[in-house]
Structure formats: C-alpha cells, structure tokens
Amino acid sequence: HWPFSAFLAVRGVAGMFSGIVPTVKAYIVDTFEAEEVPKVLAYREAAGTMAFILGPALGGFLAARIFAAPMFFSAFMSTWAAVLCLKVLPDPSGPRPQSVGLSSKTSSKTSSAKHAKPKPILAVPLFLFSFIWACTRTCFHSYFPLLLTRRFELPLTRLGAVLTGISFLVAIVQVCAFEFCRKRYGLERTMVLGTFMVISGLGNLVISPPDTTLPWLFASAALYGAGSALVSPALPASLIRYAPEGRTGAFMGIDSVIVNFGRIVAPSGFGLLLFSNYVGICLGPVKVVTVASAFAWLFVLVRR
C-alpha cells in the first residue's frame, strides 16, 4: 500500500493537467456566434452536472468488481476524449464566418459600436464575484450534506435522494430555463436573479429549525440549485465580453486561477467553524458575502 502522501502527490500532478475548463470556455467563444455562447456554456454546465450525477454510481459499480477500475476507466475516457477533440473538433483559428459578436462587414457603424467590447478593467468586479461564487459553491457542496445529517438528522437514504434531486433540477434549469431567462431579462439580470435565488435558498436553510420538514428543506436547497444553474453559465459569459480580442483564453485562465484559489481557501476557512459543533453557521458567512456581492453587482449595473 502506498502512503497517503503518495496519493496527495499523484493527485497534485493530476491537478496540474486539469486546466481543461478555461480551454473549453475559450474554444466555445472562438467557435460559436456571440449570441449562442451563453446557451452553449449553459449546456456545458449541464453536461458537467449530469456527469456528477452518473459518475459516482458508475464508479461504485466498477469499484465493486475491481477496486482500481474507476481510475483506469477515467484514464481511458480522458484519452478517448482527447482523441475525439483532435480528430473531430474544428480548428477555431482557421477560416470561419463573420467575426463573433458582429453582424457582418456590411453592418452599419451604429451596429458595430453596439457590439464593441467594453474595457477589460470593467471585468474586475466580475473577477471578485467569481471568487465569492467559488467560495459559496464550495461551502455548500462541502457542508450541506453535513448540515442535513447533523442538524436536521436526515437519514442517508433521504440524503442521497435530496442531493440527486437537486442535481437533476440544476441540469433541467441549465438546459431549459437559462436561455429563456437570458433572452427575456438579459445576461446581467439573469445573473442577478440567480444570485438572489441563491441568497434566498441559503437564508432559508440558515434560519430553519432542526425540526424542519423534508419538503421545506428540499425547496430551500432547490431554490439555491436553480439560482446556481443561472449564475454558473451567466458569469463566464459576462466575463468573456470584457476579454480583449484574442485574449479570451488568458481571461478564462485568470478566472480559473481565482476560482481554484477560492476552492482552496473556502474549505479551510469554513472548516474551522465546524469546531463550534454548529454546522449551520458555516452558511451564515456565505449568505453575508453573497448578499454583499449581489448588491455590489447591482450597483455596477446601475452605474453602467
């Protein structure tokens, strides 16, 4: 048996080569028309959500037969995906239709000005929001199961049903509702709507007493999940619009670094609160920073 330190070392090496997310986002921007980018980003999020639903079940099925089988299966699927990308996906640097985000060369100057990219410095509030959002999601995913089992004494069978149900809801909202909200309210307002849904869901969980019924707990978590399904694709889609021409990949890389830093900091910070033996308090600071970021984002929209 290898020591735990060896596992951490191997996991660290694997993490060094897991920069696929910013690359995929940059590829989507370079390949699809600007009007289609938010929808495709939502589909990408939905695909990831479904993977998190099906992956543990498939991994458990394989591990029950050969313990190391999930690792070999993951390696095979990653290699297969790389080959598909190499052979099937078109090269976005080659010839393609009219430039993304512009109507055509015959468009009027007014239309061109309308689609002109804002200054990259305006992306700073979005980078801050991205950090806060990463901390919020990490806290919820890490401590929500503990909150259900310790504070609300939910059995493991019901816990699994709640988590699976929320995941399915997130995928449905990403595929069916995000594009409707974006076209009806706009990208920024869709993100603000999702943020306030997240705030409401977390707030309900914080103030709920230990004897809260299961339907109310699920409704509160589902409200968070639906808001998360709106924010997750809207945030990178908004950030991309501030990227300088030809620097989308760099912008997505910066955002990835910020998100990963939030994922590192959040578990350690909120984990210290667990020593108080009150898991629900872990969601309190998240509610505060999320409310603050939502109002900050609204302020930016008003100033614009």
mmCIF file of N, CA and C in Angstrom, residues 5 33 45 47 54-55 63 84 89 94 97-98 119 166 172 177-178 193 196 199 213 230 240 246 265 280 284 298 304:
data_model
loop_
_atom_site.group_PDB
_atom_site.id
_atom_site.type_symbol
_atom_site.label_atom_id
_atom_site.label_comp_id
_atom_site.label_asym_id
_atom_site.label_seq_id
_atom_site.Cartn_x
_atom_site.Cartn_y
_atom_site.Cartn_z
ATOM 1 N N SER A 5 0.738 10.312 1.593
ATOM 2 C CA SER A 5 1.491 11.390 0.958
ATOM 3 C C SER A 5 1.684 11.115 -0.538
ATOM 4 N N GLU A 33 -21.136 31.640 -32.514
ATOM 5 C CA GLU A 33 -21.526 33.037 -32.612
ATOM 6 C C GLU A 33 -21.779 33.594 -31.213
ATOM 7 N N GLU A 45 -22.295 23.386 -18.671
ATOM 8 C CA GLU A 45 -22.545 23.233 -17.235
ATOM 9 C C GLU A 45 -23.489 22.062 -16.975
ATOM 10 N N ALA A 47 -23.908 19.408 -18.825
ATOM 11 C CA ALA A 47 -23.185 18.150 -19.042
ATOM 12 C C ALA A 47 -22.343 17.789 -17.830
ATOM 13 N N LEU A 54 -24.157 10.813 -12.640
ATOM 14 C CA LEU A 54 -23.930 9.448 -13.110
ATOM 15 C C LEU A 54 -22.563 8.902 -12.701
ATOM 16 N N GLY A 55 -21.568 9.783 -12.558
ATOM 17 C CA GLY A 55 -20.213 9.341 -12.269
ATOM 18 C C GLY A 55 -20.069 8.525 -10.993
ATOM 19 N N ALA A 63 -16.002 -0.177 -9.000
ATOM 20 C CA ALA A 63 -15.157 -0.465 -7.839
ATOM 21 C C ALA A 63 -15.611 -1.708 -7.098
ATOM 22 N N LEU A 84 -10.874 12.389 -29.644
ATOM 23 C CA LEU A 84 -12.033 12.975 -30.310
ATOM 24 C C LEU A 84 -11.834 14.462 -30.575
ATOM 25 N N LEU A 89 -13.149 17.903 -33.605
ATOM 26 C CA LEU A 89 -13.429 19.329 -33.427
ATOM 27 C C LEU A 89 -12.682 20.171 -34.453
ATOM 28 N N GLY A 94 -8.763 28.570 -37.814
ATOM 29 C CA GLY A 94 -8.880 28.540 -39.264
ATOM 30 C C GLY A 94 -9.966 29.468 -39.763
ATOM 31 N N PRO A 97 -16.889 31.964 -40.246
ATOM 32 C CA PRO A 97 -17.807 33.002 -40.700
ATOM 33 C C PRO A 97 -17.453 34.371 -40.133
ATOM 34 N N GLN A 98 -18.355 35.321 -40.333
ATOM 35 C CA GLN A 98 -18.128 36.686 -39.884
ATOM 36 C C GLN A 98 -17.713 36.681 -38.422
ATOM 37 N N LYS A 119 -14.186 48.004 -21.898
ATOM 38 C CA LYS A 119 -12.808 47.993 -21.437
ATOM 39 C C LYS A 119 -12.575 46.806 -20.507
ATOM 40 N N ILE A 166 -31.674 17.568 -6.406
ATOM 41 C CA ILE A 166 -31.177 18.920 -6.658
ATOM 42 C C ILE A 166 -30.303 18.950 -7.906
ATOM 43 N N ILE A 172 -31.801 20.563 -15.380
ATOM 44 C CA ILE A 172 -33.001 20.962 -16.114
ATOM 45 C C ILE A 172 -33.044 22.476 -16.303
ATOM 46 N N ALA A 177 -34.248 26.504 -18.826
ATOM 47 C CA ALA A 177 -34.678 27.807 -18.320
ATOM 48 C C ALA A 177 -33.655 28.915 -18.523
ATOM 49 N N PHE A 178 -32.365 28.570 -18.587
ATOM 50 C CA PHE A 178 -31.356 29.625 -18.653
ATOM 51 C C PHE A 178 -31.507 30.478 -19.906
ATOM 52 N N LEU A 193 -30.692 37.686 -10.873
ATOM 53 C CA LEU A 193 -31.824 36.866 -10.449
ATOM 54 C C LEU A 193 -31.340 35.577 -9.813
ATOM 55 N N PHE A 196 -29.890 36.219 -6.248
ATOM 56 C CA PHE A 196 -30.887 36.393 -5.196
ATOM 57 C C PHE A 196 -31.624 35.094 -4.891
ATOM 58 N N ILE A 199 -29.270 33.447 -2.529
ATOM 59 C CA ILE A 199 -29.370 34.078 -1.215
ATOM 60 C C ILE A 199 -30.607 33.575 -0.469
ATOM 61 N N THR A 213 -39.432 20.254 8.135
ATOM 62 C CA THR A 213 -39.850 19.115 7.321
ATOM 63 C C THR A 213 -38.955 18.955 6.097
ATOM 64 N N LEU A 230 -28.423 29.335 -12.925
ATOM 65 C CA LEU A 230 -28.446 30.574 -13.701
ATOM 66 C C LEU A 230 -27.120 31.327 -13.606
ATOM 67 N N ILE A 240 -16.513 36.953 -20.463
ATOM 68 C CA ILE A 240 -15.918 36.822 -21.798
ATOM 69 C C ILE A 240 -16.074 38.107 -22.598
ATOM 70 N N GLY A 246 -8.583 38.214 -28.961
ATOM 71 C CA GLY A 246 -7.518 37.219 -28.974
ATOM 72 C C GLY A 246 -6.989 36.836 -27.613
ATOM 73 N N VAL A 265 -9.297 28.115 -0.347
ATOM 74 C CA VAL A 265 -9.460 28.910 0.874
ATOM 75 C C VAL A 265 -10.753 28.566 1.600
ATOM 76 N N GLY A 280 -24.635 24.742 10.807
ATOM 77 C CA GLY A 280 -25.409 25.757 10.110
ATOM 78 C C GLY A 280 -24.720 27.100 10.034
ATOM 79 N N GLY A 284 -23.826 30.929 7.245
ATOM 80 C CA GLY A 284 -24.046 32.327 7.565
ATOM 81 C C GLY A 284 -23.117 33.288 6.847
ATOM 82 N N LEU A 298 -25.336 44.822 -8.565
ATOM 83 C CA LEU A 298 -26.428 45.708 -8.931
ATOM 84 C C LEU A 298 -25.949 47.151 -9.052
ATOM 85 N N ARG A 304 -23.490 51.602 -14.894
ATOM 86 C CA ARG A 304 -23.327 51.447 -16.334
ATOM 87 C C ARG A 304 -24.498 52.094 -17.072
#
